Coordinates of C-alpha atoms in Angstrom, one line a residue:
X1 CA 71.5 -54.4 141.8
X2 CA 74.9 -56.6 142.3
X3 CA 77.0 -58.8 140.7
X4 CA 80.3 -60.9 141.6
X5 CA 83.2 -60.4 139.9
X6 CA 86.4 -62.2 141.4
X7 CA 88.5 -59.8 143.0
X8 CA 91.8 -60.2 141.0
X9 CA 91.8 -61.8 137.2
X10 CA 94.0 -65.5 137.2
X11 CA 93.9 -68.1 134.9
X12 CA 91.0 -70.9 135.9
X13 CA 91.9 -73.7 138.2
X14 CA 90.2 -76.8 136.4
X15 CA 88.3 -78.5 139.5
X16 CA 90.5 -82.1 139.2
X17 CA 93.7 -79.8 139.6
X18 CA 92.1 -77.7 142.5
X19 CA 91.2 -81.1 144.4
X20 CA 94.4 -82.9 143.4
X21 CA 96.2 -80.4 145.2
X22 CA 93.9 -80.7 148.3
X23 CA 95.4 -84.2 148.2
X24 CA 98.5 -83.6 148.6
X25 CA 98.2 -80.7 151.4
X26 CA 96.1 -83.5 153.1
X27 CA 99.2 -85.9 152.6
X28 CA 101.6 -83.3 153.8
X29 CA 99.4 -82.7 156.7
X30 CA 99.0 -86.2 157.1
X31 CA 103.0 -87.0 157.7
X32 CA 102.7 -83.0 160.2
X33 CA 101.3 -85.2 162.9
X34 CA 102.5 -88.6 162.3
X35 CA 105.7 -87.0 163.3
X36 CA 104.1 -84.7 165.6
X37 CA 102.2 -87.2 167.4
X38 CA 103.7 -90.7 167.6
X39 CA 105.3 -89.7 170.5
X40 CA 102.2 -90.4 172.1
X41 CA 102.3 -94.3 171.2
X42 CA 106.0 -94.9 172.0
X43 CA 105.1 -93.3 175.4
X44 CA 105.9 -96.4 177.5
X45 CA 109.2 -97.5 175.3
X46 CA 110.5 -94.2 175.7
X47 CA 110.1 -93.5 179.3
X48 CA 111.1 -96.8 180.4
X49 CA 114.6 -96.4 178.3
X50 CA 115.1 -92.4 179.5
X51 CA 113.8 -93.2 183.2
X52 CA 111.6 -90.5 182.3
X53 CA 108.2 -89.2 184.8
X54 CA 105.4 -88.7 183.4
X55 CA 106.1 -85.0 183.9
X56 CA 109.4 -85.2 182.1
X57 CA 107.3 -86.7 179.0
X58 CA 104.9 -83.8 179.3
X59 CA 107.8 -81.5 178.7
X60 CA 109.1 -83.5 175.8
X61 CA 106.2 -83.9 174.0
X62 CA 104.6 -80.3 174.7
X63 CA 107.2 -77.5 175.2
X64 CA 110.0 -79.2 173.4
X65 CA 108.0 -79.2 170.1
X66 CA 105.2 -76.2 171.0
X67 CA 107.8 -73.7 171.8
X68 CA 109.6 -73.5 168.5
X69 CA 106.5 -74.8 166.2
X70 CA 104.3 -71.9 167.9
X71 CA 106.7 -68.8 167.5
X72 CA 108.7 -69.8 164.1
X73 CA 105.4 -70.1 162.4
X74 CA 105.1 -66.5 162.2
X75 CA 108.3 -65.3 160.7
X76 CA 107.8 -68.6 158.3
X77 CA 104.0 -67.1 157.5
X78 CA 105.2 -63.6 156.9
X79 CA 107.5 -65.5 154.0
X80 CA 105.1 -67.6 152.7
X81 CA 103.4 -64.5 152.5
X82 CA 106.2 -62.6 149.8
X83 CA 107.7 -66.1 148.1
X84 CA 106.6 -69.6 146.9
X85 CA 104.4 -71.0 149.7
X86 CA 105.0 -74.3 148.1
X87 CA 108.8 -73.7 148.5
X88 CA 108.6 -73.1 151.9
X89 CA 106.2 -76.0 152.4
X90 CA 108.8 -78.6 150.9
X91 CA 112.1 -77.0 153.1
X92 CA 109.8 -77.3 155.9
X93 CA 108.9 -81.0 155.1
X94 CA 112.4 -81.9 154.6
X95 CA 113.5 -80.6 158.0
X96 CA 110.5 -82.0 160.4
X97 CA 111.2 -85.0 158.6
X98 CA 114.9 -85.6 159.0
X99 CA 114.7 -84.5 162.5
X100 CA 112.2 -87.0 162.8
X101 CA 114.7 -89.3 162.1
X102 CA 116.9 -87.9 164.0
X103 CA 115.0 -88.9 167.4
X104 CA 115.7 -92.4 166.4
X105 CA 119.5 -92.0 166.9
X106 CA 119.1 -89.9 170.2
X107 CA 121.1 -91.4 173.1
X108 CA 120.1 -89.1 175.9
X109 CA 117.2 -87.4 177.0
X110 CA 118.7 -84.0 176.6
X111 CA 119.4 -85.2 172.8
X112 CA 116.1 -86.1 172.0
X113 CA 114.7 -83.0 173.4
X114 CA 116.5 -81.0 171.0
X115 CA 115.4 -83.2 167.7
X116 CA 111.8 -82.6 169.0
X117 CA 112.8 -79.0 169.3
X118 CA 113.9 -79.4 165.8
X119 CA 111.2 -81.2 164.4
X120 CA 109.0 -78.1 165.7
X121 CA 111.1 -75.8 163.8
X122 CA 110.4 -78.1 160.5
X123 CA 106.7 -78.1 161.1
X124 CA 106.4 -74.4 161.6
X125 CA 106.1 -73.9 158.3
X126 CA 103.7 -76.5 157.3
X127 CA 100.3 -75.4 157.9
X128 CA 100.1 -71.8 158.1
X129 CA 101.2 -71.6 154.0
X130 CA 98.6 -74.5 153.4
X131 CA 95.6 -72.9 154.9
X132 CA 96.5 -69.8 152.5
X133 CA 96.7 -72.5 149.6
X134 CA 93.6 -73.8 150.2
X135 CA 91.8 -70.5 150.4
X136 CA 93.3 -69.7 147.2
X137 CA 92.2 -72.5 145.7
X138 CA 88.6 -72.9 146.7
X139 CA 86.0 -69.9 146.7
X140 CA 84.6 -68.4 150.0
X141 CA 81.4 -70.9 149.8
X142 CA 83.6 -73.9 149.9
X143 CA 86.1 -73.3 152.5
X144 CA 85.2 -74.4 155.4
X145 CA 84.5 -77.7 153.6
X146 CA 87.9 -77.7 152.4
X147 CA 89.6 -76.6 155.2
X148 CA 88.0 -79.5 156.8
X149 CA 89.1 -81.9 154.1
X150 CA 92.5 -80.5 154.9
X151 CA 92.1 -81.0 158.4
X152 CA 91.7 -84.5 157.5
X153 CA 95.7 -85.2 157.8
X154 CA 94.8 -84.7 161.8
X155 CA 93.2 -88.0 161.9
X156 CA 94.8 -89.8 159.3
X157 CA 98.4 -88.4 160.9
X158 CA 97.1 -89.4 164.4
X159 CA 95.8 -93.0 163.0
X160 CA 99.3 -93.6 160.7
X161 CA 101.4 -92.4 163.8
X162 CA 99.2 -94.7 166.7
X163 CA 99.3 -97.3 164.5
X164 CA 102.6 -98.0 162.4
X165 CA 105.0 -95.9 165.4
X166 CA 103.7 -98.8 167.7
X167 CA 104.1 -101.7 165.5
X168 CA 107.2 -100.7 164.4
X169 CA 108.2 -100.2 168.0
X170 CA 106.7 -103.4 169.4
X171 CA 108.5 -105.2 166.4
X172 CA 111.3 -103.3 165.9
X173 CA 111.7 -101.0 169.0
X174 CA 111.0 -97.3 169.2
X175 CA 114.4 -96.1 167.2
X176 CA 112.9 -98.0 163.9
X177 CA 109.6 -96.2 164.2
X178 CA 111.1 -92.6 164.6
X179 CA 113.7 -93.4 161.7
X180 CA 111.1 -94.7 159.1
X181 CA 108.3 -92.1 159.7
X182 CA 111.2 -89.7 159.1
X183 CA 112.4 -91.5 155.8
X184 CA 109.0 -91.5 154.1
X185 CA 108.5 -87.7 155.0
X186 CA 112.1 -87.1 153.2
X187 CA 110.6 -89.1 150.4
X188 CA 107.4 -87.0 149.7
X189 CA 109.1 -83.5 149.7
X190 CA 110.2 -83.6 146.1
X191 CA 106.2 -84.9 145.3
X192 CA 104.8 -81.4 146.9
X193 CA 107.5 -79.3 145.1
X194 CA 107.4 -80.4 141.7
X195 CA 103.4 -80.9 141.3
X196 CA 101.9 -78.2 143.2
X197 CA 102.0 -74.5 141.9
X198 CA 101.6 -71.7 144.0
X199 CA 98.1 -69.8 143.1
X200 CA 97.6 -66.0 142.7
X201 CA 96.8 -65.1 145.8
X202 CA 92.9 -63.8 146.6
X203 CA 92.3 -65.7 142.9
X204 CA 89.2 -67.1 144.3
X205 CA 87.9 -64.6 146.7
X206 CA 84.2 -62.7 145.5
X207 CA 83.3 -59.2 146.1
X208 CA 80.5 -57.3 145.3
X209 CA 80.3 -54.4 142.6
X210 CA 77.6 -52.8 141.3
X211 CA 76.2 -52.8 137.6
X212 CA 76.4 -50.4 135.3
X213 CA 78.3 -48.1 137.6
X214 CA 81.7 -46.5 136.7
X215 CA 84.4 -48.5 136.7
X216 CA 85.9 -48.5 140.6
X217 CA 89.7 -47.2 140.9
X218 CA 91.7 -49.6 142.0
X219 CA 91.9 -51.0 145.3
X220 CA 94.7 -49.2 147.3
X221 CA 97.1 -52.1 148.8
X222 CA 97.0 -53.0 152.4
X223 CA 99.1 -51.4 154.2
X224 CA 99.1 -50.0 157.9
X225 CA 101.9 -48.6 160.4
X226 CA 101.6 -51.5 162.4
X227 CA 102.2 -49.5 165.7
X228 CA 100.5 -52.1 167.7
X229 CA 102.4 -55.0 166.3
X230 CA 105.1 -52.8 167.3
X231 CA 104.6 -52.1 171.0
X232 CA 103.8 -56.0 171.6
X233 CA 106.9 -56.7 169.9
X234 CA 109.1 -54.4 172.1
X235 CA 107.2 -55.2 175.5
X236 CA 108.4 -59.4 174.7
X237 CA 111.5 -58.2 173.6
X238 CA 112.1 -55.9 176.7
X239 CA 110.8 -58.9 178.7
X240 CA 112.8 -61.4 176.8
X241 CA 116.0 -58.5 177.6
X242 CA 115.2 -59.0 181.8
X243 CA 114.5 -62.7 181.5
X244 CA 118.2 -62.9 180.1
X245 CA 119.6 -61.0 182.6
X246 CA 118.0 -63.3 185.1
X247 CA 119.6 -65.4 183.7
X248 CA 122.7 -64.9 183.7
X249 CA 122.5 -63.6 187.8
X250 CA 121.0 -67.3 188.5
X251 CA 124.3 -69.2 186.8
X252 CA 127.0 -66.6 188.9
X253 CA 125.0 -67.4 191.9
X254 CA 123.9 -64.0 192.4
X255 CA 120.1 -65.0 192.3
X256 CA 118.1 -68.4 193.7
X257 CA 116.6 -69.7 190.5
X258 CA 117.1 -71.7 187.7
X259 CA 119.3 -70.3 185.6
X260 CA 118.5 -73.4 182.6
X261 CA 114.6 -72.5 183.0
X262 CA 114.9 -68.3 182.8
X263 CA 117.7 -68.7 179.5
X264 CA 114.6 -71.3 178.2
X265 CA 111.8 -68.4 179.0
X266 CA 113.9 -65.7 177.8
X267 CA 114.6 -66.8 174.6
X268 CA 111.1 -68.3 173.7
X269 CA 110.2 -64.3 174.6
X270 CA 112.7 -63.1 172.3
X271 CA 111.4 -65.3 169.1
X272 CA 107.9 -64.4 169.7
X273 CA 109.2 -60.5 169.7
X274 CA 111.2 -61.0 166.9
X275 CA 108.0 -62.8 165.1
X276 CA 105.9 -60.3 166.2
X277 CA 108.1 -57.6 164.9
X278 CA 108.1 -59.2 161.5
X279 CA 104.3 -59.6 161.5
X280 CA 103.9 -55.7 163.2
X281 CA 101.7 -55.2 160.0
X282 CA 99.6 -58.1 160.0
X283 CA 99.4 -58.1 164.2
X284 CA 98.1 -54.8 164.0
X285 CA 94.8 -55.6 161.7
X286 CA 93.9 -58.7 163.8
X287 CA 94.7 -58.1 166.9
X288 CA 92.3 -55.3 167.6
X289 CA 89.2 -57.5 167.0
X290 CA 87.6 -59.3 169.8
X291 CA 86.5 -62.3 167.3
X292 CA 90.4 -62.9 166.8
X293 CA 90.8 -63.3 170.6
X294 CA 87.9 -65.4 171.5
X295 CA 88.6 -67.9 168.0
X296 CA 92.2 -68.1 168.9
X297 CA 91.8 -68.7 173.0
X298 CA 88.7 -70.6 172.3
X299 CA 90.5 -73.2 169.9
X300 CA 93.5 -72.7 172.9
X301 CA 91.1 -74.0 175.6
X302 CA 90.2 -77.1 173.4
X303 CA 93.5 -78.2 171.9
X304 CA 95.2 -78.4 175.3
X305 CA 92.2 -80.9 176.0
X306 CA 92.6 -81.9 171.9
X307 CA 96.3 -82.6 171.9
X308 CA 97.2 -83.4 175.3
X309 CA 94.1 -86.0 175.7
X310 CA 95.9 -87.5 172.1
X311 CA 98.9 -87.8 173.4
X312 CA 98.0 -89.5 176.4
X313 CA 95.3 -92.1 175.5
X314 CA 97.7 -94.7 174.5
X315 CA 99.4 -94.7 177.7
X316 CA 96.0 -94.8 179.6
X317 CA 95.1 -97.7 177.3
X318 CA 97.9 -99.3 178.9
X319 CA 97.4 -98.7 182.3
X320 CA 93.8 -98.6 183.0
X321 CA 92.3 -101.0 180.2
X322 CA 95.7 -102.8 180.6
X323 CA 96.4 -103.2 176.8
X324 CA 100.0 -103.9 175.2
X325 CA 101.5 -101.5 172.7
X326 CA 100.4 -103.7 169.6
X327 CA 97.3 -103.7 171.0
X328 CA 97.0 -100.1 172.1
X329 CA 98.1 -99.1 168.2
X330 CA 95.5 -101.2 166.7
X331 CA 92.4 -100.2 169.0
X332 CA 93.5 -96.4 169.1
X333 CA 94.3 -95.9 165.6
X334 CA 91.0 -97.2 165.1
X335 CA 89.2 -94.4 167.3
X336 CA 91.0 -91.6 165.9
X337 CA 90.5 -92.5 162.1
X338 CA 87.0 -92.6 162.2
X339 CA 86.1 -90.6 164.8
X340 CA 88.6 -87.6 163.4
X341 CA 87.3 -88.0 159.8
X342 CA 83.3 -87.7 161.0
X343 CA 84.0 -84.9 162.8
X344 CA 86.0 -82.8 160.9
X345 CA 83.8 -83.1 158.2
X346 CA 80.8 -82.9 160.4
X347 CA 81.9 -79.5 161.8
X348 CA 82.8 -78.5 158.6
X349 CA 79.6 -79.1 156.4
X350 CA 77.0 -78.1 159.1
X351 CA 79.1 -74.6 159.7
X352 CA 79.0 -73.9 155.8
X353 CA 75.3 -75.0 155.6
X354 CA 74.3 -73.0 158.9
X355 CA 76.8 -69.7 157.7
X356 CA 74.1 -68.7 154.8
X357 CA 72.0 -67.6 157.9
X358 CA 74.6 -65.6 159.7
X359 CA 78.7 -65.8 159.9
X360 CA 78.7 -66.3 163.9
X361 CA 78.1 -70.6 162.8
X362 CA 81.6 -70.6 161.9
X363 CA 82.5 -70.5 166.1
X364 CA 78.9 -71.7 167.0
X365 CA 79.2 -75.2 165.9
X366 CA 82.4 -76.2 167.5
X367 CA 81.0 -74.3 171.0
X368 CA 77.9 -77.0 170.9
X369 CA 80.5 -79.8 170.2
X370 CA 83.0 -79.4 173.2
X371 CA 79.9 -79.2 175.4
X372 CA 79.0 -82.4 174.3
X373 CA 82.3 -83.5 174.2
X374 CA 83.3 -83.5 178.4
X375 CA 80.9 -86.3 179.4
X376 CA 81.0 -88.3 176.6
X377 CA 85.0 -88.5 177.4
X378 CA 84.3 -89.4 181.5
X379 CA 81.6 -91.8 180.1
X380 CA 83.8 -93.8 177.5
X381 CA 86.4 -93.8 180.2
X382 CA 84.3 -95.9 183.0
X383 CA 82.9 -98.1 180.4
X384 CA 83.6 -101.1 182.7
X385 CA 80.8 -99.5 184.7
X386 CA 78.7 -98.7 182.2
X387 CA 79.0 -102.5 181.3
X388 CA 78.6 -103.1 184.5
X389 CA 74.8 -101.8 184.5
X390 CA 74.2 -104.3 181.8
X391 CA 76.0 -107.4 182.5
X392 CA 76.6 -108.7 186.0
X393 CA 80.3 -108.8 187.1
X394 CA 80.9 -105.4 184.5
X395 CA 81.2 -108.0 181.2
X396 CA 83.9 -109.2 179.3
X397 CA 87.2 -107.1 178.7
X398 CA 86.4 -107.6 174.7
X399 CA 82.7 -105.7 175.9
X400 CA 84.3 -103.1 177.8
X401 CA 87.0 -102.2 175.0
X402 CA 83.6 -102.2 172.5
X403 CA 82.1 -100.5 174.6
X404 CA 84.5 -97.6 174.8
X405 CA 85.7 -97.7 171.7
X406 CA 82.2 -97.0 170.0
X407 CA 81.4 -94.1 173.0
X408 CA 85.1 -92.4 172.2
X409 CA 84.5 -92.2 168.6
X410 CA 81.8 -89.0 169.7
X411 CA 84.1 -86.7 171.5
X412 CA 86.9 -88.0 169.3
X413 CA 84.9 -86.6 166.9
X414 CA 83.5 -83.5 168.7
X415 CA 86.7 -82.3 169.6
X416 CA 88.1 -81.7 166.0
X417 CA 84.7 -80.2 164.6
X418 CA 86.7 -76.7 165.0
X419 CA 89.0 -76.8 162.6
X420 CA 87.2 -76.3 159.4
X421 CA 84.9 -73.5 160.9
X422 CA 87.3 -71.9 163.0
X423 CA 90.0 -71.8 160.6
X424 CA 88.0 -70.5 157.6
X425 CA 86.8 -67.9 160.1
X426 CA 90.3 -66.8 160.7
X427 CA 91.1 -66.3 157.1
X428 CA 88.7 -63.7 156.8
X429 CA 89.7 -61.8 159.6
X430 CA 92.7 -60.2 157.3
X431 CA 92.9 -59.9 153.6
X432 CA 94.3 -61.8 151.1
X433 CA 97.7 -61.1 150.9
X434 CA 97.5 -61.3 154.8
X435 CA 96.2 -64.8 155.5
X436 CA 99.1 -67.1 155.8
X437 CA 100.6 -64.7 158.6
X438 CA 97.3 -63.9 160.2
X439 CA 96.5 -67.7 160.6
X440 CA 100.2 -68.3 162.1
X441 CA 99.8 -65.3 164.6
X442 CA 96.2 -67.7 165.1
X443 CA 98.2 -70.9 165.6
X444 CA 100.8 -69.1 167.9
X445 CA 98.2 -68.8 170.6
X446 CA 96.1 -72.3 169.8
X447 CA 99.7 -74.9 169.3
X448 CA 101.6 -72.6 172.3
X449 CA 98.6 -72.9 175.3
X450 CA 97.3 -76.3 173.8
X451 CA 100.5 -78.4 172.8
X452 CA 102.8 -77.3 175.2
X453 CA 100.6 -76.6 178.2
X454 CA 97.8 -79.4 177.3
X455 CA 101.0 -82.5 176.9
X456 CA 102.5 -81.2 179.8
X457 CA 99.2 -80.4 182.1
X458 CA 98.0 -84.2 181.9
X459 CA 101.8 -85.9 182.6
X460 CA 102.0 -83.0 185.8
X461 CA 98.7 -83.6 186.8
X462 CA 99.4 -87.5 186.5
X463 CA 102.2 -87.6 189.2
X464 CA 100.5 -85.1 191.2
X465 CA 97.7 -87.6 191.7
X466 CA 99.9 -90.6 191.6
X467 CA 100.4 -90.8 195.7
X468 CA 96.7 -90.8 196.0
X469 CA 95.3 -92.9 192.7
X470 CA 98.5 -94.8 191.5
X471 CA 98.6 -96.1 188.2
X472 CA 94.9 -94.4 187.8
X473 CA 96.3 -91.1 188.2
X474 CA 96.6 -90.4 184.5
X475 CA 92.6 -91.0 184.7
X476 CA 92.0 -88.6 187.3
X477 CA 94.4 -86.2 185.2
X478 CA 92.1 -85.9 181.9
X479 CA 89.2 -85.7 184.0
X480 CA 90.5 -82.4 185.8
X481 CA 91.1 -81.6 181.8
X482 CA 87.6 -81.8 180.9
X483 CA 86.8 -77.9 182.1
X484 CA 89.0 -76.2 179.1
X485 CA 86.6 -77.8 176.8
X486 CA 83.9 -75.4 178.9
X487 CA 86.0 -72.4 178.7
X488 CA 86.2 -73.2 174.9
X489 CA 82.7 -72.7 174.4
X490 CA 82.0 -69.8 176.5
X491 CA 85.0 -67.8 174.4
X492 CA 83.4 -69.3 171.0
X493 CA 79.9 -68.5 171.8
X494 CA 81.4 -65.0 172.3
X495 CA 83.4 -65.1 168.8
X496 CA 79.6 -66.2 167.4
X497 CA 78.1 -62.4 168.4
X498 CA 81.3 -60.6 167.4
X499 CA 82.1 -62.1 164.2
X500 CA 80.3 -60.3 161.4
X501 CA 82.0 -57.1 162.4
X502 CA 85.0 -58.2 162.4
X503 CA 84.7 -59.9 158.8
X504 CA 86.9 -59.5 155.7
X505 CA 85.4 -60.4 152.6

């Protein structure tokens, strides 16, 4: 016979307190990717005042942001997982926010390259410390749920960003939208500080002891040697080491090769050694599982369809529907709200409900999504054809933009239904006083192959195919996309028959 006990004694969290707090992670969330991903709406403004390809927006809107975002997350985590995650949370919302602002000032391309870089290095530490908050605050049979709620500040972020970035900048022009997202974020720090507390960590987590048996001794901390941690470390920092002195031969002409590009590679290299040497501990308990792999390359494959699909709707709204930038922020905003919000939750609810029969749901349901998610993308694209089996002469524009905008809604949708099962599997791959570092090593992989390979994949792809398709090269683009969201469910159906051995209660 068994009973639960919570693992380690706290005080009770009254349940308005506990979803209060939940608010304000949403809200912090929220202002992560309206700063992360208005960008995508002030597409057109920007290029047009940089000169800027549609390659060289890829780069600022993926690697730019991705490569410090992805690899300062960890060393950030590994803090959050010692000291005040809240703390960290506020410096980290003060800094993504005032070098949000920044990008409004930015008088050269090579200027506001670096605030993006700097905005990453803000938002590193925003999301890894919240999904350990909200695991701390809500029992193991609630998490997914909440981790969707949390996941809500995608859409919401996405929405705000799409559609107050492009009013602002239609209005006002692109400077006043980067400046005033910035502003409020700078506005809401001291609001996360001062009414959020930092729980005990594992507070909420249930295990299993029997009755009437001996009291157990007491669990022995988590430790490990973290040998494996190690030897990734030093193979990136060896690499990061050779890369440099690449480097270095390209700018005295001794080597043919971009001396900028290998400084670039070298010292992303170096970071993610350095991170990895921090986290050696934590790296060396995940790593090893196969379920860590296949969540984090699954939810890799989709995000660079997820983000870089985001990022570059508004743009095609322009083009190939042949919208303005007003318009573009109303009827996008529109589609990620709703959609974003029905599938979070969606993924979310039915993964909880479906996990009482077996952990492998958690990957399961998002796997099922993305295959749904392909052709219902290609078919909301082409709805001037699908109109066009309807109505003779393919309808009126106002019908085609209907059209599409009620068939984008489902793989808008679809396409975030990981989050809440994916990341509440992750947190039980490591224990407790493990989780915020384990889910940055997670988002490492996931933000650094999806941001900065997904933003930049669809703008190289675009003027690739622009000789060939001209301005309906960016379509041809996401529909070459469309395959990660296959490789995502192959590697998630995989997490769904590995997963129960590799959970930590």
């Amino acid at each position: 016979m068994t009973t639960d006990a919570a693992a380690p004694a706290s005080p009770p969290v009254r349940p308005g307190y506990r979803y209060y707090v939940l608010a304000i992670l949403i809200l912090v969330y929220m202002l992560n990717f309206l700063d992360r991903q208005i960008i995508g709406i002030l597409a057109a403004p920007l290029k047009e005042h940089f000169g800027m390809s549609d390659t060289e927006f890829g780069l600022l809107g993926g690697i730019a942001f991705a490569s410090v975002y992805s690899t300062l997350a960890i060393p950030l985590a590994w803090l959050a997982d010692r000291f005040s995650r809240v703390w960290i949370m506020t410096g980290a919302l003060a800094v993504w926010s005032g070098f949000t602002a920044l990008c409004g000032v930015a008088g050269s391309f090579t200027q506001l390259f670096l605030f993006r870089m700097g905005v990453g290095v803000g938002e590193a530490g925003g999301v890894a410390p919240a999904y350990s908050l909200v695991a701390d605050y809500f029992p193991p049979h609630q998490r997914a749920r909440a981790l969707a709620a949390f996941a809500f500040g995608i859409p919401l972020g996405t929405a705000a960003g799409t559609l107050v970035g492009g009013l602002l900048a239609a209005t006002y022009g692109w400077q006043t939208a980067f400046i005033a997202v910035g502003v409020l974020g700078l506005a809401i720090a001291p609001l996360l500080r001062l009414t959020v507390n930092d729980p005990v960590r594992g507070g909420t987590d249930v295990v299993k002891a029997p009755v009437d048996a001996a009291p157990a001794a007491p669990a022995a901390p988590v430790t490990g040697d973290g040998r494996l941690g190690k030897k990734v470390a030093q193979v990136l920092l060896g690499l990061a080491a050779g890369l440099l002195i690449l480097a270095a031969l390209a700018h005295f002409g001794v080597l043919a090769a971009n001396a900028l590009v290998l400084l670039f590679a070298g010292m992303l290299a170096g970071v993610i050694g350095a991170s990895f040497m921090i986290a050696r501990i934590t790296a060396s308990a995940v790593m090893p599982k196969p379920s860590f792999w296949l969540l984090a390359l699954g939810a890799a494959s989709s995000s660079v369809c997820g983000y870089g699909v985001a990022g570059w709707l508004p743009l095609f709204f322009m083009r190939s529907f042949e919208l303005s930038l007003a318009q573009v922020s109303w009827y996008y905003s529109g589609i990620a709200l709703i959609g974003g919000i029905l599938g979070i939750w969606g993924g979310g609810a039915i993964a909880d409900k479906l996990a009482k029969r077996g952990k492998g749901a958690y990957p399961l349901t998002p796997a099922i999504a993305f295959l749904i998610s392909a052709p219902c993308f290609i078919l909301a694209m082409n709805s001037p054809w699908l109109i066009g089996l309807i109505f003779p002469g393919g309808g009126t524009q106002f019908q085609q933009l209907a059209v599409a905008f009620v068939i984008f809604l489902i793989p808008t949708g679809l396409n975030l239904a990981w989050l809440g099962p994916v990341t509440a599997a992750v947190q039980h791959l490591a224990p407790a006083p493990m989780r915020s570092t384990a889910s940055a090593i997670f988002l490492l992989f996931n933000n650094l192959l999806g941001i900065a390979v997904g933003f930049f994949y669809f703008g190289w792809m675009s003027d690739l195919l622009a000789p060939r398709f001209g301005d309906e090269s960016l379509r041809w683009a996401i529909y070459t996309g469309m395959g990660f969201y296959l490789l995502a469910s192959i590697l998630l159906i995989g997490a769904s028959r590995t997963l129960k051995k590799d959970w930590v209660d």
